[in-house]
mmCIF file of C-alpha atoms in Angstrom:
data_model
loop_
_atom_site.group_PDB
_atom_site.id
_atom_site.type_symbol
_atom_site.label_atom_id
_atom_site.label_comp_id
_atom_site.label_asym_id
_atom_site.label_seq_id
_atom_site.Cartn_x
_atom_site.Cartn_y
_atom_site.Cartn_z
ATOM 1 C CA MET A 1170 80.268 55.934 -158.022
ATOM 2 C CA THR A 1171 77.695 56.986 -155.126
ATOM 3 C CA ILE A 1172 79.076 57.922 -151.800
ATOM 4 C CA GLU A 1173 77.201 56.614 -148.840
ATOM 5 C CA THR A 1174 79.869 56.853 -146.224
ATOM 6 C CA VAL A 1175 82.354 59.422 -145.791
ATOM 7 C CA LEU A 1176 85.207 59.043 -143.184
ATOM 8 C CA LEU A 1177 86.449 61.976 -141.306
ATOM 9 C CA PRO A 1178 89.572 61.134 -139.362
ATOM 10 C CA VAL A 1179 90.365 63.964 -136.906
ATOM 11 C CA SER A 1180 93.124 64.203 -134.783
ATOM 12 C CA ASP A 1181 94.552 67.020 -132.152
ATOM 13 C CA SER A 1182 96.454 68.411 -134.981
ATOM 14 C CA ASP A 1183 93.267 69.422 -137.005
ATOM 15 C CA GLU A 1184 91.955 72.113 -134.135
ATOM 16 C CA ASN A 1185 92.710 75.183 -136.338
ATOM 17 C CA ARG A 1186 91.395 73.653 -139.747
ATOM 18 C CA ILE A 1187 88.192 72.110 -137.846
ATOM 19 C CA ASN A 1188 85.822 73.997 -139.552
ATOM 20 C CA ARG A 1189 87.140 73.989 -142.770
ATOM 21 C CA LEU A 1190 87.271 69.892 -142.845
ATOM 22 C CA THR A 1191 83.777 70.186 -141.203
ATOM 23 C CA ASP A 1192 82.699 72.557 -143.965
ATOM 24 C CA ALA A 1193 83.890 70.349 -146.527
ATOM 25 C CA VAL A 1194 82.490 67.164 -145.029
ATOM 26 C CA LEU A 1195 79.104 68.934 -144.971
ATOM 27 C CA GLU A 1196 79.654 69.967 -148.754
ATOM 28 C CA ILE A 1197 79.864 66.478 -149.654
ATOM 29 C CA ALA A 1198 77.539 64.387 -147.343
ATOM 30 C CA ALA A 1199 74.543 66.947 -146.912
ATOM 31 C CA PRO A 1200 73.250 67.128 -150.421
ATOM 32 C CA ILE A 1201 73.352 63.267 -151.048
ATOM 33 C CA GLY A 1202 72.540 62.185 -147.619
ATOM 34 C CA ALA A 1203 75.721 60.480 -146.827
ATOM 35 C CA THR A 1204 76.362 58.990 -143.216
ATOM 36 C CA VAL A 1205 79.448 60.926 -141.985
ATOM 37 C CA VAL A 1206 82.099 58.707 -139.860
ATOM 38 C CA VAL A 1207 84.076 60.752 -137.484
ATOM 39 C CA ALA A 1208 87.124 58.611 -136.154
ATOM 40 C CA HIS A 1209 90.065 59.228 -133.886
ATOM 41 C CA ALA A 1210 92.659 56.807 -133.672
ATOM 42 C CA ILE A 1211 94.719 56.490 -130.659
ATOM 43 C CA PRO A 1212 98.294 55.271 -130.964
ATOM 44 C CA ASP A 1213 98.888 52.265 -128.639
ATOM 45 C CA GLU A 1214 102.745 52.423 -128.113
ATOM 46 C CA ASP A 1215 105.801 54.596 -128.423
ATOM 47 C CA ASP A 1216 109.465 54.540 -127.497
ATOM 48 C CA GLY A 1217 109.767 55.933 -123.920
ATOM 49 C CA ILE A 1218 108.134 59.060 -123.736
ATOM 50 C CA VAL A 1219 104.577 60.078 -125.545
ATOM 51 C CA THR A 1220 103.734 63.526 -126.477
ATOM 52 C CA THR A 1221 100.302 63.481 -127.175
ATOM 53 C CA ILE A 1222 96.767 64.595 -126.224
ATOM 54 C CA PRO A 1223 94.718 61.417 -125.114
ATOM 55 C CA ALA A 1224 91.265 60.863 -126.458
ATOM 56 C CA ILE A 1225 90.513 60.498 -122.785
ATOM 57 C CA SER A 1226 91.455 64.084 -121.876
ATOM 58 C CA GLY A 1227 89.849 65.617 -124.649
ATOM 59 C CA GLY A 1228 92.165 68.853 -123.812
ATOM 60 C CA ASN A 1229 93.747 71.401 -126.352
ATOM 61 C CA TYR A 1230 97.004 71.393 -125.226
ATOM 62 C CA PRO A 1231 99.868 68.682 -125.003
ATOM 63 C CA GLN A 1232 100.527 66.245 -122.560
ATOM 64 C CA VAL A 1233 103.825 64.744 -121.950
ATOM 65 C CA LEU A 1234 103.550 61.097 -120.632
ATOM 66 C CA SER A 1235 106.049 58.507 -119.449
ATOM 67 C CA GLN A 1236 105.513 55.131 -121.308
ATOM 68 C CA HIS A 1237 104.370 53.741 -118.035
ATOM 69 C CA GLU A 1238 101.844 56.416 -117.621
ATOM 70 C CA TYR A 1239 100.528 56.176 -121.395
ATOM 71 C CA ASP A 1240 100.670 52.307 -120.896
ATOM 72 C CA ASP A 1241 98.401 52.759 -117.717
ATOM 73 C CA LEU A 1242 95.978 55.221 -119.632
ATOM 74 C CA LEU A 1243 95.801 52.459 -122.535
ATOM 75 C CA ASP A 1244 94.731 50.183 -119.766
ATOM 76 C CA ARG A 1245 91.887 52.072 -118.946
ATOM 77 C CA TYR A 1246 90.225 51.583 -122.373
ATOM 78 C CA PRO A 1247 87.847 48.615 -122.404
ATOM 79 C CA ASP A 1248 88.463 46.006 -124.748
ATOM 80 C CA ASP A 1249 85.317 46.233 -126.973
ATOM 81 C CA ASP A 1250 85.329 48.836 -129.803
ATOM 82 C CA HIS A 1251 81.995 50.396 -128.896
ATOM 83 C CA SER A 1252 83.475 51.512 -125.647
ATOM 84 C CA VAL A 1253 86.700 53.124 -127.536
ATOM 85 C CA ASP A 1254 83.689 54.918 -129.789
ATOM 86 C CA GLU A 1255 82.270 55.988 -126.380
ATOM 87 C CA VAL A 1256 85.521 57.397 -125.175
ATOM 88 C CA VAL A 1257 86.343 58.828 -128.421
ATOM 89 C CA ALA A 1258 83.206 60.741 -128.607
ATOM 90 C CA GLU A 1259 84.302 62.972 -125.715
ATOM 91 C CA HIS A 1260 87.500 64.188 -127.429
ATOM 92 C CA GLU A 1261 87.015 67.797 -128.063
ATOM 93 C CA THR A 1262 87.979 67.722 -131.538
ATOM 94 C CA VAL A 1263 85.668 65.084 -132.178
ATOM 95 C CA GLN A 1264 82.373 66.866 -130.671
ATOM 96 C CA SER A 1265 83.442 70.173 -132.276
ATOM 97 C CA VAL A 1266 82.435 68.187 -135.387
ATOM 98 C CA THR A 1267 79.429 66.039 -134.343
ATOM 99 C CA ASP A 1268 78.046 69.467 -132.889
ATOM 100 C CA ARG A 1269 78.133 70.919 -136.333
ATOM 101 C CA LEU A 1270 76.561 67.631 -137.881
ATOM 102 C CA ASP A 1271 73.746 67.470 -135.533
ATOM 103 C CA ASP A 1272 72.950 71.160 -136.314
ATOM 104 C CA ALA A 1273 73.198 70.260 -139.957
ATOM 105 C CA GLY A 1274 71.101 67.446 -139.690
ATOM 106 C CA VAL A 1275 73.288 64.969 -141.133
ATOM 107 C CA GLU A 1276 73.943 61.212 -140.045
ATOM 108 C CA TYR A 1277 77.062 60.334 -138.535
ATOM 109 C CA GLU A 1278 78.864 57.780 -136.214
ATOM 110 C CA VAL A 1279 81.432 58.178 -134.093
ATOM 111 C CA ARG A 1280 84.266 55.846 -134.236
ATOM 112 C CA GLY A 1281 87.517 55.151 -132.215
ATOM 113 C CA ALA A 1282 90.529 52.841 -133.072
ATOM 114 C CA VAL A 1283 93.706 51.814 -131.040
ATOM 115 C CA GLY A 1284 97.228 51.364 -132.662
ATOM 116 C CA ASP A 1285 99.162 52.707 -135.558
ATOM 117 C CA PRO A 1286 96.954 55.869 -136.733
ATOM 118 C CA SER A 1287 97.360 54.962 -140.486
ATOM 119 C CA GLU A 1288 96.773 51.029 -140.076
ATOM 120 C CA ALA A 1289 93.674 51.975 -137.679
ATOM 121 C CA ILE A 1290 92.096 54.586 -140.026
ATOM 122 C CA PHE A 1291 92.738 51.768 -143.210
ATOM 123 C CA GLU A 1292 91.156 49.270 -141.038
ATOM 124 C CA LEU A 1293 88.285 51.240 -139.847
ATOM 125 C CA ALA A 1294 87.983 52.807 -143.515
ATOM 126 C CA GLY A 1295 86.837 49.162 -144.662
ATOM 127 C CA ASP A 1296 84.681 48.200 -141.594
ATOM 128 C CA VAL A 1297 82.671 51.115 -142.491
ATOM 129 C CA ASP A 1298 83.203 50.589 -146.319
ATOM 130 C CA ALA A 1299 84.113 54.232 -146.528
ATOM 131 C CA ASP A 1300 83.512 55.730 -150.184
ATOM 132 C CA ARG A 1301 85.595 59.137 -149.648
ATOM 133 C CA PHE A 1302 87.805 60.208 -147.209
ATOM 134 C CA VAL A 1303 88.131 64.047 -146.031
ATOM 135 C CA ILE A 1304 91.518 64.740 -144.114
ATOM 136 C CA GLY A 1305 93.361 67.680 -143.285
ATOM 137 C CA GLY A 1306 97.015 68.403 -143.541
ATOM 138 C CA SER A 1307 99.904 71.203 -143.330
ATOM 139 C CA ARG A 1308 102.828 71.933 -145.324
ATOM 140 C CA ARG A 1309 106.022 70.180 -143.660
ATOM 141 C CA THR A 1310 109.510 70.279 -144.841
ATOM 142 C CA PRO A 1311 111.126 67.122 -145.961
ATOM 143 C CA THR A 1312 113.138 66.726 -142.645
ATOM 144 C CA ASP A 1313 109.800 66.854 -140.662
ATOM 145 C CA LYS A 1314 108.336 63.930 -142.749
ATOM 146 C CA ALA A 1315 111.293 61.796 -142.610
ATOM 147 C CA VAL A 1316 111.889 62.180 -139.008
ATOM 148 C CA PHE A 1317 108.261 62.209 -137.791
ATOM 149 C CA GLY A 1318 106.294 60.766 -140.625
ATOM 150 C CA SER A 1319 103.357 62.329 -142.403
ATOM 151 C CA LEU A 1320 100.045 60.775 -141.419
ATOM 152 C CA SER A 1321 97.879 63.037 -143.972
ATOM 153 C CA GLN A 1322 100.370 62.211 -147.068
ATOM 154 C CA THR A 1323 100.194 58.134 -146.210
ATOM 155 C CA LEU A 1324 96.238 58.674 -146.090
ATOM 156 C CA LEU A 1325 96.256 60.779 -149.300
ATOM 157 C CA LEU A 1326 98.687 58.427 -151.031
ATOM 158 C CA GLU A 1327 97.563 54.696 -149.852
ATOM 159 C CA ALA A 1328 93.495 55.290 -149.209
ATOM 160 C CA PRO A 1329 91.002 52.779 -150.710
ATOM 161 C CA CYS A 1330 88.733 55.615 -151.942
ATOM 162 C CA PRO A 1331 89.028 59.079 -153.651
ATOM 163 C CA VAL A 1332 90.066 61.640 -150.969
ATOM 164 C CA THR A 1333 89.344 65.301 -150.245
ATOM 165 C CA PHE A 1334 92.175 66.966 -149.165
ATOM 166 C CA VAL A 1335 91.889 70.048 -146.695
ATOM 167 C CA HIS A 1336 94.842 72.357 -146.549
ATOM 168 C CA ALA A 1337 95.491 74.135 -143.445
ATOM 169 C CA ASP A 1338 95.472 77.954 -143.830
#
């Protein structure tokens, strides 16, 4: 199986492992000339209060938004995918990755998706015909997983292609 496209979904929680994720992507993509798709999913709904770092802010600090504030923020995103890609490209975590890919001379593109993160990433994987996922994660208690879910676990178990998992320190 030839690897032509490596999908690297990143989120705000990857801040502490972004160098390790980028190292893993470079180890895979650089020697074979694969394109890296750096992806960031922006959730589009929640139940009242949203704790997030919106892609538009690009900050490394949590923001608590009311549902109304969050809806207003999402309304600022233009409807076409290209514009969401441009907004995501400004995200600090995404920029950390793309700076390193630029330095290494690895071809990449930045893609954003709005929606349920796992569904958005899987849809994006199909759109770009991903041959490999590189994802990060950390150890969580069973209670944490039950209450908050685990995007990494979902991506790992349901990915349409092989996955390289980068564990947190």
